[in-house]
Coordinates of C-alpha atoms in Angstrom, one line a residue:
X1182 CA 0.0 0.0 0.0
X1183 CA 2.9 2.4 0.8
X1184 CA 4.1 2.1 -2.8
X1185 CA 0.7 3.3 -4.1
X1186 CA 0.6 6.4 -2.0
X1187 CA 1.4 9.7 -3.5
X1188 CA 4.4 11.5 -1.9
X1189 CA 7.0 14.3 -2.0
X1190 CA 9.4 13.9 -4.8
X1191 CA 12.2 16.2 -3.5
X1192 CA 13.5 17.3 -0.1
X1193 CA 13.2 21.0 -1.0
X1194 CA 9.6 20.3 -1.9
X1195 CA 8.9 18.7 1.5
X1196 CA 10.7 21.4 3.4
X1197 CA 8.8 24.2 1.6
X1198 CA 5.5 22.4 2.1
X1199 CA 6.0 21.6 5.8
X1200 CA 7.4 25.1 6.5
X1201 CA 4.4 26.5 4.6
X1202 CA 2.1 24.5 6.8
X1203 CA 3.8 26.0 9.8
X1204 CA 4.1 29.5 8.5
X1205 CA 0.6 30.9 9.2
X1206 CA -1.0 34.0 10.6
X1207 CA 0.4 33.2 14.0
X1208 CA 3.9 33.8 12.7
X1209 CA 3.0 37.1 11.0
X1210 CA 0.7 38.7 13.6
X1211 CA 1.2 36.6 16.8
X1212 CA 5.0 36.4 16.9
X1213 CA 5.9 40.1 16.4
X1214 CA 3.3 41.2 19.0
X1215 CA 4.6 38.7 21.6
X1216 CA 8.1 39.9 21.0
X1217 CA 7.2 43.6 21.3
X1218 CA 5.3 43.0 24.6
X1219 CA 7.9 40.7 26.2
X1220 CA 11.2 42.5 26.1
X1221 CA 12.0 42.6 22.3
X1222 CA 15.4 40.9 21.8
X1223 CA 15.1 39.1 25.2
X1224 CA 12.0 37.4 23.9
X1225 CA 13.8 36.5 20.6
X1226 CA 16.7 34.9 22.6
X1227 CA 14.4 32.9 24.8
X1228 CA 12.2 31.9 21.7
X1229 CA 15.3 30.6 19.9
X1230 CA 16.3 28.5 22.9
X1231 CA 12.7 27.2 23.3
X1232 CA 12.6 26.2 19.6
X1233 CA 15.7 24.1 20.2
X1234 CA 14.5 22.6 23.6
X1235 CA 10.8 22.0 22.9
X1236 CA 9.6 22.8 19.4
X1237 CA 12.3 20.8 17.5
X1238 CA 11.7 17.6 19.5
X1239 CA 7.9 18.1 19.1
X1240 CA 8.2 18.6 15.4
X1241 CA 10.5 15.6 15.0
X1242 CA 8.1 13.4 17.1
X1243 CA 5.1 14.3 15.0
X1244 CA 7.0 13.8 11.7
X1245 CA 8.5 10.6 13.0
X1246 CA 5.1 9.1 13.9
X1247 CA 3.8 9.7 10.3
X1248 CA 7.0 8.7 8.6
X1249 CA 7.2 5.3 10.3
X1250 CA 3.6 4.5 9.7
X1251 CA 3.5 5.8 6.1
X1252 CA -0.2 6.5 6.8
X1253 CA -2.7 9.2 8.1
X1254 CA -2.8 10.2 11.8
X1255 CA -5.6 7.8 12.7
X1256 CA -3.7 4.8 11.4
X1257 CA -0.3 6.1 12.6
X1258 CA -1.5 6.5 16.2
X1259 CA -3.5 3.3 16.2
X1260 CA -0.3 1.4 15.1
X1261 CA 1.9 3.2 17.7
X1262 CA -0.6 2.1 20.5
X1263 CA -1.1 -1.4 19.0
X1264 CA 0.4 -3.3 22.0
X1265 CA -1.1 -1.2 24.7
X1266 CA -4.5 0.2 23.6
X1267 CA -5.1 0.7 19.9
X1268 CA -8.5 2.2 20.5
X1269 CA -6.8 5.0 22.5
X1270 CA -4.4 5.8 19.7
X1271 CA -7.2 5.8 17.1
X1272 CA -9.4 8.0 19.3
X1273 CA -6.5 10.5 19.5
X1274 CA -6.2 10.4 15.8
X1275 CA -9.9 11.1 15.4
X1276 CA -9.6 14.0 17.8
X1277 CA -6.9 15.4 15.7
X1278 CA -9.0 14.9 12.6
X1279 CA -11.9 16.8 14.2
X1280 CA -9.5 19.5 15.4
X1281 CA -8.2 19.9 11.8
X1282 CA -11.8 20.4 10.6
X1283 CA -12.6 22.9 13.4
X1284 CA -9.4 24.8 12.8
X1285 CA -10.0 25.0 9.1
X1286 CA -13.5 26.3 9.8
X1287 CA -12.3 29.4 11.7
X1288 CA -9.0 29.7 9.8
X1289 CA -10.8 29.8 6.5
X1290 CA -13.0 32.7 7.7
X1291 CA -9.8 34.7 8.7
X1292 CA -8.1 33.7 5.5
X1293 CA -11.1 35.1 3.7
X1294 CA -10.6 38.4 5.4
X1295 CA -7.0 38.5 4.1
X1296 CA -8.3 37.8 0.6
X1297 CA -10.9 40.6 0.8
X1298 CA -8.3 43.0 2.2
X1299 CA -5.9 42.2 -0.7
X1300 CA -8.6 43.0 -3.2
X1301 CA -9.6 46.3 -1.5
X1302 CA -6.7 48.4 -2.7
X1303 CA -7.5 47.3 -6.3
X1304 CA -11.2 48.3 -6.0
X1305 CA -10.1 51.7 -4.4
X1306 CA -7.6 52.3 -7.3
X1307 CA -10.4 51.7 -9.8
X1308 CA -12.7 54.2 -7.9
X1309 CA -15.2 51.5 -6.6
X1310 CA -15.7 53.1 -3.2
X1311 CA -18.7 51.0 -2.2
X1312 CA -17.0 47.8 -3.1
X1313 CA -13.9 49.0 -1.2
X1314 CA -16.0 49.7 1.9
X1315 CA -17.7 46.3 1.6
X1316 CA -14.3 44.5 1.4
X1317 CA -13.1 46.4 4.5
X1318 CA -16.4 46.0 6.4
X1319 CA -17.2 43.3 8.9
X1320 CA -20.4 41.9 7.4
X1321 CA -21.8 38.4 7.3
X1322 CA -22.3 38.8 3.6
X1323 CA -18.5 39.4 3.1
X1324 CA -17.7 36.3 5.2
X1325 CA -20.2 34.2 3.2
X1326 CA -18.5 35.2 -0.1
X1327 CA -14.8 35.0 0.9
X1328 CA -14.8 31.9 3.1
X1329 CA -16.0 29.7 0.3
X1330 CA -13.5 31.4 -2.1
X1331 CA -10.6 30.4 0.2
X1332 CA -12.0 26.9 0.6
X1333 CA -12.2 26.5 -3.2
X1334 CA -8.6 27.8 -3.7
X1335 CA -7.5 25.2 -1.1
X1336 CA -9.5 22.4 -2.7
X1337 CA -8.2 23.2 -6.2
X1338 CA -4.6 22.4 -4.9
X1339 CA -5.6 19.4 -2.8
X1340 CA -7.4 17.8 -5.8
X1341 CA -4.1 17.5 -7.7
X1342 CA -2.5 15.4 -4.9
X1343 CA 0.8 15.6 -3.0
X1344 CA 3.3 15.8 -5.9
X1345 CA 1.3 17.9 -8.4
X1346 CA -0.7 19.9 -5.9
X1347 CA 0.8 20.4 -2.5
X1348 CA 4.5 20.1 -3.5
X1349 CA 4.2 22.0 -6.7
X1350 CA 2.3 24.9 -5.2
X1351 CA 4.5 25.1 -2.1
X1352 CA 7.5 25.5 -4.4
X1353 CA 5.8 28.5 -5.9
X1354 CA 4.0 30.1 -2.9
X1355 CA 6.8 30.0 -0.3
X1356 CA 9.5 31.8 -2.4
X1357 CA 6.8 34.4 -3.3
X1358 CA 6.0 34.8 0.4
X1359 CA 9.7 35.3 1.3
X1360 CA 10.2 37.7 -1.6
X1361 CA 7.2 39.9 -0.6
X1362 CA 8.3 39.8 3.0
X1363 CA 11.8 41.0 2.3
X1364 CA 10.6 43.7 -0.2
X1365 CA 8.2 45.1 2.4
X1366 CA 10.9 45.1 5.1
X1367 CA 13.2 47.0 2.8
X1368 CA 10.6 49.6 2.0
X1369 CA 9.3 50.1 5.6
X1370 CA 13.0 50.5 6.7
X1371 CA 13.2 53.7 4.7
X1372 CA 10.3 55.4 6.6
X1373 CA 10.4 57.8 9.6
X1374 CA 9.9 55.9 12.8
X1375 CA 11.2 52.5 11.5
X1376 CA 14.5 52.8 13.3
X1377 CA 12.7 53.0 16.7
X1378 CA 10.8 49.8 15.7
X1379 CA 14.0 47.9 14.8
X1380 CA 15.5 48.9 18.2
X1381 CA 12.3 47.8 20.1
X1382 CA 12.4 44.5 18.3
X1383 CA 16.1 43.6 18.3
X1384 CA 17.5 45.3 21.4
X1385 CA 17.2 42.9 24.4
X1386 CA 15.9 44.0 27.7
X1387 CA 17.8 41.4 29.8
X1388 CA 16.0 42.4 32.9
X1389 CA 13.0 40.5 31.5
X1390 CA 14.8 37.4 30.4
X1391 CA 13.9 35.4 33.6
X1392 CA 10.3 36.7 33.6
X1393 CA 8.1 33.6 33.8
X1394 CA 5.5 35.3 31.6
X1395 CA 8.1 35.8 28.9
X1396 CA 9.3 32.2 29.1
X1397 CA 5.8 30.7 28.9
X1398 CA 4.9 33.1 26.1
X1399 CA 8.0 32.0 24.1
X1400 CA 7.2 28.3 24.8
X1401 CA 3.6 28.7 23.6
X1402 CA 4.5 30.8 20.5
X1403 CA 7.3 28.3 19.5
X1404 CA 4.9 25.4 19.8
X1405 CA 1.9 27.0 18.0
X1406 CA 4.0 28.7 15.3
X1407 CA 5.3 25.3 14.0
X1408 CA 1.7 24.1 13.6
X1409 CA 2.2 21.2 16.0
X1410 CA -0.5 19.0 17.6
X1411 CA -3.1 18.8 14.8
X1412 CA -1.6 16.2 12.6
X1413 CA -0.3 18.4 9.7
X1414 CA 3.3 17.4 10.3
X1415 CA 2.3 13.7 10.8
X1416 CA 0.6 13.5 7.4
X1417 CA 3.4 15.3 5.6
X1418 CA 5.9 13.0 7.4
X1419 CA 4.0 10.0 6.0
X1420 CA 4.5 11.3 2.5
X1421 CA 8.3 11.2 2.8
X1422 CA 10.2 8.3 1.3
X1423 CA 11.1 5.7 4.1
X1424 CA 14.9 6.3 3.8
X1425 CA 14.9 10.1 4.2
X1426 CA 17.1 11.8 6.8
X1427 CA 14.3 12.9 9.2
X1428 CA 16.5 14.8 11.8
X1429 CA 18.1 16.9 9.0
X1430 CA 14.7 17.7 7.4
X1431 CA 13.1 18.5 10.8
X1432 CA 15.9 21.1 11.4
X1433 CA 15.4 22.6 7.9
X1434 CA 11.6 23.0 8.4
X1435 CA 12.1 24.6 11.9
X1436 CA 14.9 26.9 10.6
X1437 CA 12.7 28.1 7.7
X1438 CA 9.7 28.6 9.9
X1439 CA 11.7 30.5 12.6
X1440 CA 13.3 32.6 9.9
X1441 CA 9.9 33.7 8.5
X1442 CA 8.7 34.5 12.1
X1443 CA 11.9 36.6 12.7
X1444 CA 11.4 38.4 9.3
X1445 CA 7.7 39.0 10.2
X1446 CA 8.9 40.8 13.3
X1447 CA 11.3 42.9 11.2
X1448 CA 8.3 44.0 9.1
X1449 CA 5.5 44.4 11.7
X1450 CA 7.2 46.1 14.6
X1451 CA 8.9 48.8 12.5
X1452 CA 5.6 49.3 10.6
X1453 CA 3.8 49.8 13.8
X1454 CA 6.3 52.4 14.9
X1455 CA 6.0 54.1 11.5
X1456 CA 2.2 54.2 12.1
X1457 CA 2.8 55.7 15.6
X1458 CA 5.0 58.4 14.0
X1459 CA 2.1 59.1 11.6
X1460 CA -0.3 59.7 14.4
X1461 CA -1.9 56.2 14.6
X1462 CA -2.6 54.8 18.1
X1463 CA -0.6 51.6 18.5
X1464 CA -0.2 51.1 22.2
X1465 CA -3.0 50.5 24.8
X1466 CA -2.3 50.2 28.5
X1467 CA 1.4 50.1 27.8
X1468 CA 1.1 47.1 25.5
X1469 CA 1.3 46.9 21.7
X1470 CA -2.2 46.5 20.2
X1471 CA -2.2 42.9 18.9
X1472 CA -3.8 40.3 16.7
X1473 CA -6.9 41.4 14.8
X1474 CA -6.8 45.1 15.6
X1475 CA -3.2 45.3 14.6
X1476 CA -3.7 43.7 11.2
X1477 CA -7.2 45.1 10.3
X1478 CA -7.1 48.6 12.0
X1479 CA -3.6 49.8 12.8
X1480 CA -1.8 48.7 9.6
X1481 CA -4.6 49.7 7.1
X1482 CA -4.5 53.2 8.8
X1483 CA -0.8 53.3 8.2
X1484 CA -1.2 52.3 4.5
X1485 CA -3.9 55.0 4.1
X1486 CA -1.5 57.6 5.6
X1487 CA 1.2 56.8 3.0
X1488 CA -0.7 58.3 0.0
X1489 CA -0.5 56.6 -3.4
X1490 CA 2.3 54.2 -2.5
X1491 CA 0.3 53.0 0.5
X1492 CA -2.2 51.4 -1.9
X1493 CA 0.6 49.1 -3.3
X1494 CA 2.1 48.5 0.1
X1495 CA -1.3 47.4 1.5
X1496 CA -1.9 45.2 -1.6
X1497 CA 1.5 43.5 -1.2
X1498 CA 1.0 43.0 2.6
X1499 CA -2.4 41.4 2.3
X1500 CA -1.3 39.2 -0.7
X1501 CA 1.5 38.0 1.7
X1502 CA -1.0 37.3 4.4
X1503 CA -3.3 35.4 1.9
X1504 CA -0.3 33.2 0.8
X1505 CA 0.5 32.5 4.5
X1506 CA -3.1 31.5 5.1
X1507 CA -3.3 29.3 2.0
X1508 CA -0.2 27.3 2.8
X1509 CA -1.7 26.5 6.2
X1510 CA -5.2 25.6 4.9
X1511 CA -3.7 23.2 2.4
X1512 CA -1.9 21.1 5.0
X1513 CA -4.9 20.9 7.4
X1514 CA -7.3 19.9 4.6
X1515 CA -4.9 17.1 3.6
X1516 CA -5.5 15.4 7.0
X1517 CA -9.2 14.5 6.6
X1518 CA -8.8 14.0 2.8
X1519 CA -6.0 11.3 3.3
X1520 CA -8.1 9.6 6.0
X1521 CA -11.1 9.3 3.7
X1522 CA -8.9 8.0 0.8
X1523 CA -7.0 5.5 2.9
X1524 CA -9.6 4.3 5.5
X1525 CA -12.8 4.5 3.4
X1526 CA -11.5 4.0 -0.1
X1527 CA -12.8 7.2 -1.6
X1528 CA -11.3 8.8 -4.6
X1529 CA -9.2 11.9 -3.9
X1530 CA -11.6 14.1 -5.8
X1531 CA -14.7 12.8 -3.9
X1532 CA -12.9 13.1 -0.5
X1533 CA -11.7 16.6 -1.2
X1534 CA -15.2 17.8 -2.1
X1535 CA -16.8 16.1 1.0
X1536 CA -14.2 17.7 3.3
X1537 CA -14.7 21.1 1.7
X1538 CA -18.5 20.9 2.1
X1539 CA -18.2 19.8 5.8
X1540 CA -15.8 22.6 6.5
X1541 CA -18.1 25.1 4.8
X1542 CA -21.0 23.9 6.9
X1543 CA -19.1 24.3 10.2
X1544 CA -17.6 27.7 9.0
X1545 CA -21.2 28.9 8.1
X1546 CA -22.4 27.9 11.6
X1547 CA -19.5 30.0 13.1
X1548 CA -20.3 33.0 10.8
X1549 CA -24.0 33.0 11.9
X1550 CA -23.0 32.7 15.6
X1551 CA -19.9 34.8 15.3
X1552 CA -20.0 36.8 18.5
X1553 CA -19.8 33.9 20.9
X1554 CA -18.7 30.9 18.8
X1555 CA -15.6 32.3 17.0
X1556 CA -13.6 33.2 20.2
X1557 CA -14.8 29.9 21.9
X1558 CA -13.6 27.7 19.0
X1559 CA -10.2 29.4 18.9
X1560 CA -9.8 29.2 22.7
X1561 CA -10.7 25.5 22.8
X1562 CA -8.4 24.7 19.9
X1563 CA -5.3 26.7 20.7
X1564 CA -5.3 26.6 24.5
X1565 CA -6.4 23.0 25.0
X1566 CA -6.3 20.7 22.0
X1567 CA -2.9 21.7 20.5
X1568 CA -0.8 21.4 23.7
X1569 CA -2.6 18.3 24.9
X1570 CA -2.1 16.6 21.5
X1571 CA 1.6 17.6 21.6
X1572 CA 1.9 16.0 25.1
X1573 CA 0.1 12.9 23.8
X1574 CA 2.7 12.5 20.9
X1575 CA 5.6 12.7 23.4
X1576 CA 4.0 10.1 25.6
X1577 CA 3.3 7.9 22.6
X1578 CA 6.8 8.0 21.2
X1579 CA 8.5 8.0 24.6
X1580 CA 6.4 5.4 26.6
X1581 CA 3.7 3.6 24.6
X1582 CA 5.2 2.6 21.2
X1583 CA 7.7 -0.2 21.3
X1584 CA 7.6 -2.5 18.2
X1585 CA 9.0 -0.6 15.3
X1586 CA 10.0 2.4 17.3
X1587 CA 13.7 2.8 16.5
X1588 CA 14.1 5.5 19.2
X1589 CA 13.1 3.1 21.9
X1590 CA 15.5 0.4 20.7
X1591 CA 18.6 2.7 20.9
X1592 CA 20.8 1.8 23.9
X1593 CA 23.7 4.3 23.5
X1594 CA 24.8 7.4 21.6
X1595 CA 23.0 10.6 20.7
X1596 CA 19.8 8.8 19.6
X1597 CA 19.6 7.1 23.0
X1598 CA 20.0 10.5 24.9
X1599 CA 17.5 12.1 22.5
X1600 CA 15.0 9.3 23.3
X1601 CA 15.5 9.9 27.0
X1602 CA 15.0 13.6 26.5
X1603 CA 11.7 13.0 24.7
X1604 CA 10.6 10.6 27.4
X1605 CA 11.4 12.6 30.5
X1606 CA 12.0 16.3 29.7
X1607 CA 9.6 17.1 26.9
X1608 CA 6.4 16.0 28.6
X1609 CA 7.3 18.3 31.6
X1610 CA 8.0 21.3 29.3
X1611 CA 4.8 20.6 27.3
X1612 CA 2.8 20.3 30.5
X1613 CA 4.1 23.7 31.6
X1614 CA 3.0 25.2 28.4
X1615 CA -0.5 23.7 28.7
X1616 CA -1.0 24.6 32.3
X1617 CA 0.1 28.2 31.8
X1618 CA -1.8 28.7 28.6
X1619 CA -5.0 27.0 29.9
X1620 CA -5.2 29.0 33.1
X1621 CA -4.8 32.4 31.3

């Protein structure tokens, strides 16, 4: 069966696809805000340490589970728990599957906003003021138009499979994302106020380096920014050839994702200080305005204050955000699609449309109950499911999975010590992330 599966044809294709799955809106709006509010360069330093201590082992663990099983997360976890309690492993796989669908439902709504905002400068340039206002508005109608559009874009790539769809498009979209990111950084750096932003971002406040809030924020951000805990990396790991060098590929994916997060900070923080220089309010109660308000209020105000060039800067920025959204929705959609193909014998085309319809139904339910449901879904997913699934993966590889688990069979050398680290240290670190994120 493994020979019949589609898969990645090149290492660079896999690295770009997996990094694309990890590079999402959390990197581009979450990471810079966290850095600005937790000591700038001090946060960066702790973040890089945490990536090495927690996120890299977590990424390797998830990729390893999929790579060894050469199958989707439900089958992979069932196999890993085969000797102890296969139903527990399968149940965790189904939970991840459900989480992927729920995540896609709210993520597709937000991705739709990015798409709408990227079209807004074009409509304004053409003099369509009413359309421009609609695209920037916060209406149910806009959500019902742009959420399906994002889902159709995703489906059109998934329909083509791993090699011709996911890998081919990742090889196009990720270099484009990096190019746009660097171009925007170069332009923002020339504006008044940017130097203060670079200083706030890169200059460490070492007095904060031992602050428990900073350490926990860095741990949470490192874990979430790599898109761990939902099964994206497990399914991508399963599409690798059995003889691939997994540790090296894991490091490449983490390095590219971390690099994009770092570059996002070099763009967002200076841009925010440029906005402040132009009279836009960017701080509230001593903290940088974050998340939705930063992206959909502060930055559009900045682009408007730039005059004619602001139109093109805004267009470029939201195209960048749309690409980041799309590379993430692709990976999450592949999880339920691969499950339907492998476990229920559906054709990829049929499975893709079924998954798309289900996600649209759930997304529509959220849209019509937006005020209370949207925030609840994000909280349940990011604060509870992701860290608990990450902890479950560590326990699976470190304690439960014996037959076929090469890490468990090592008795000396670096693989042995890494296995002990995954068994004893990583679950403690992951529990600390969960407890501190969950009780916020």
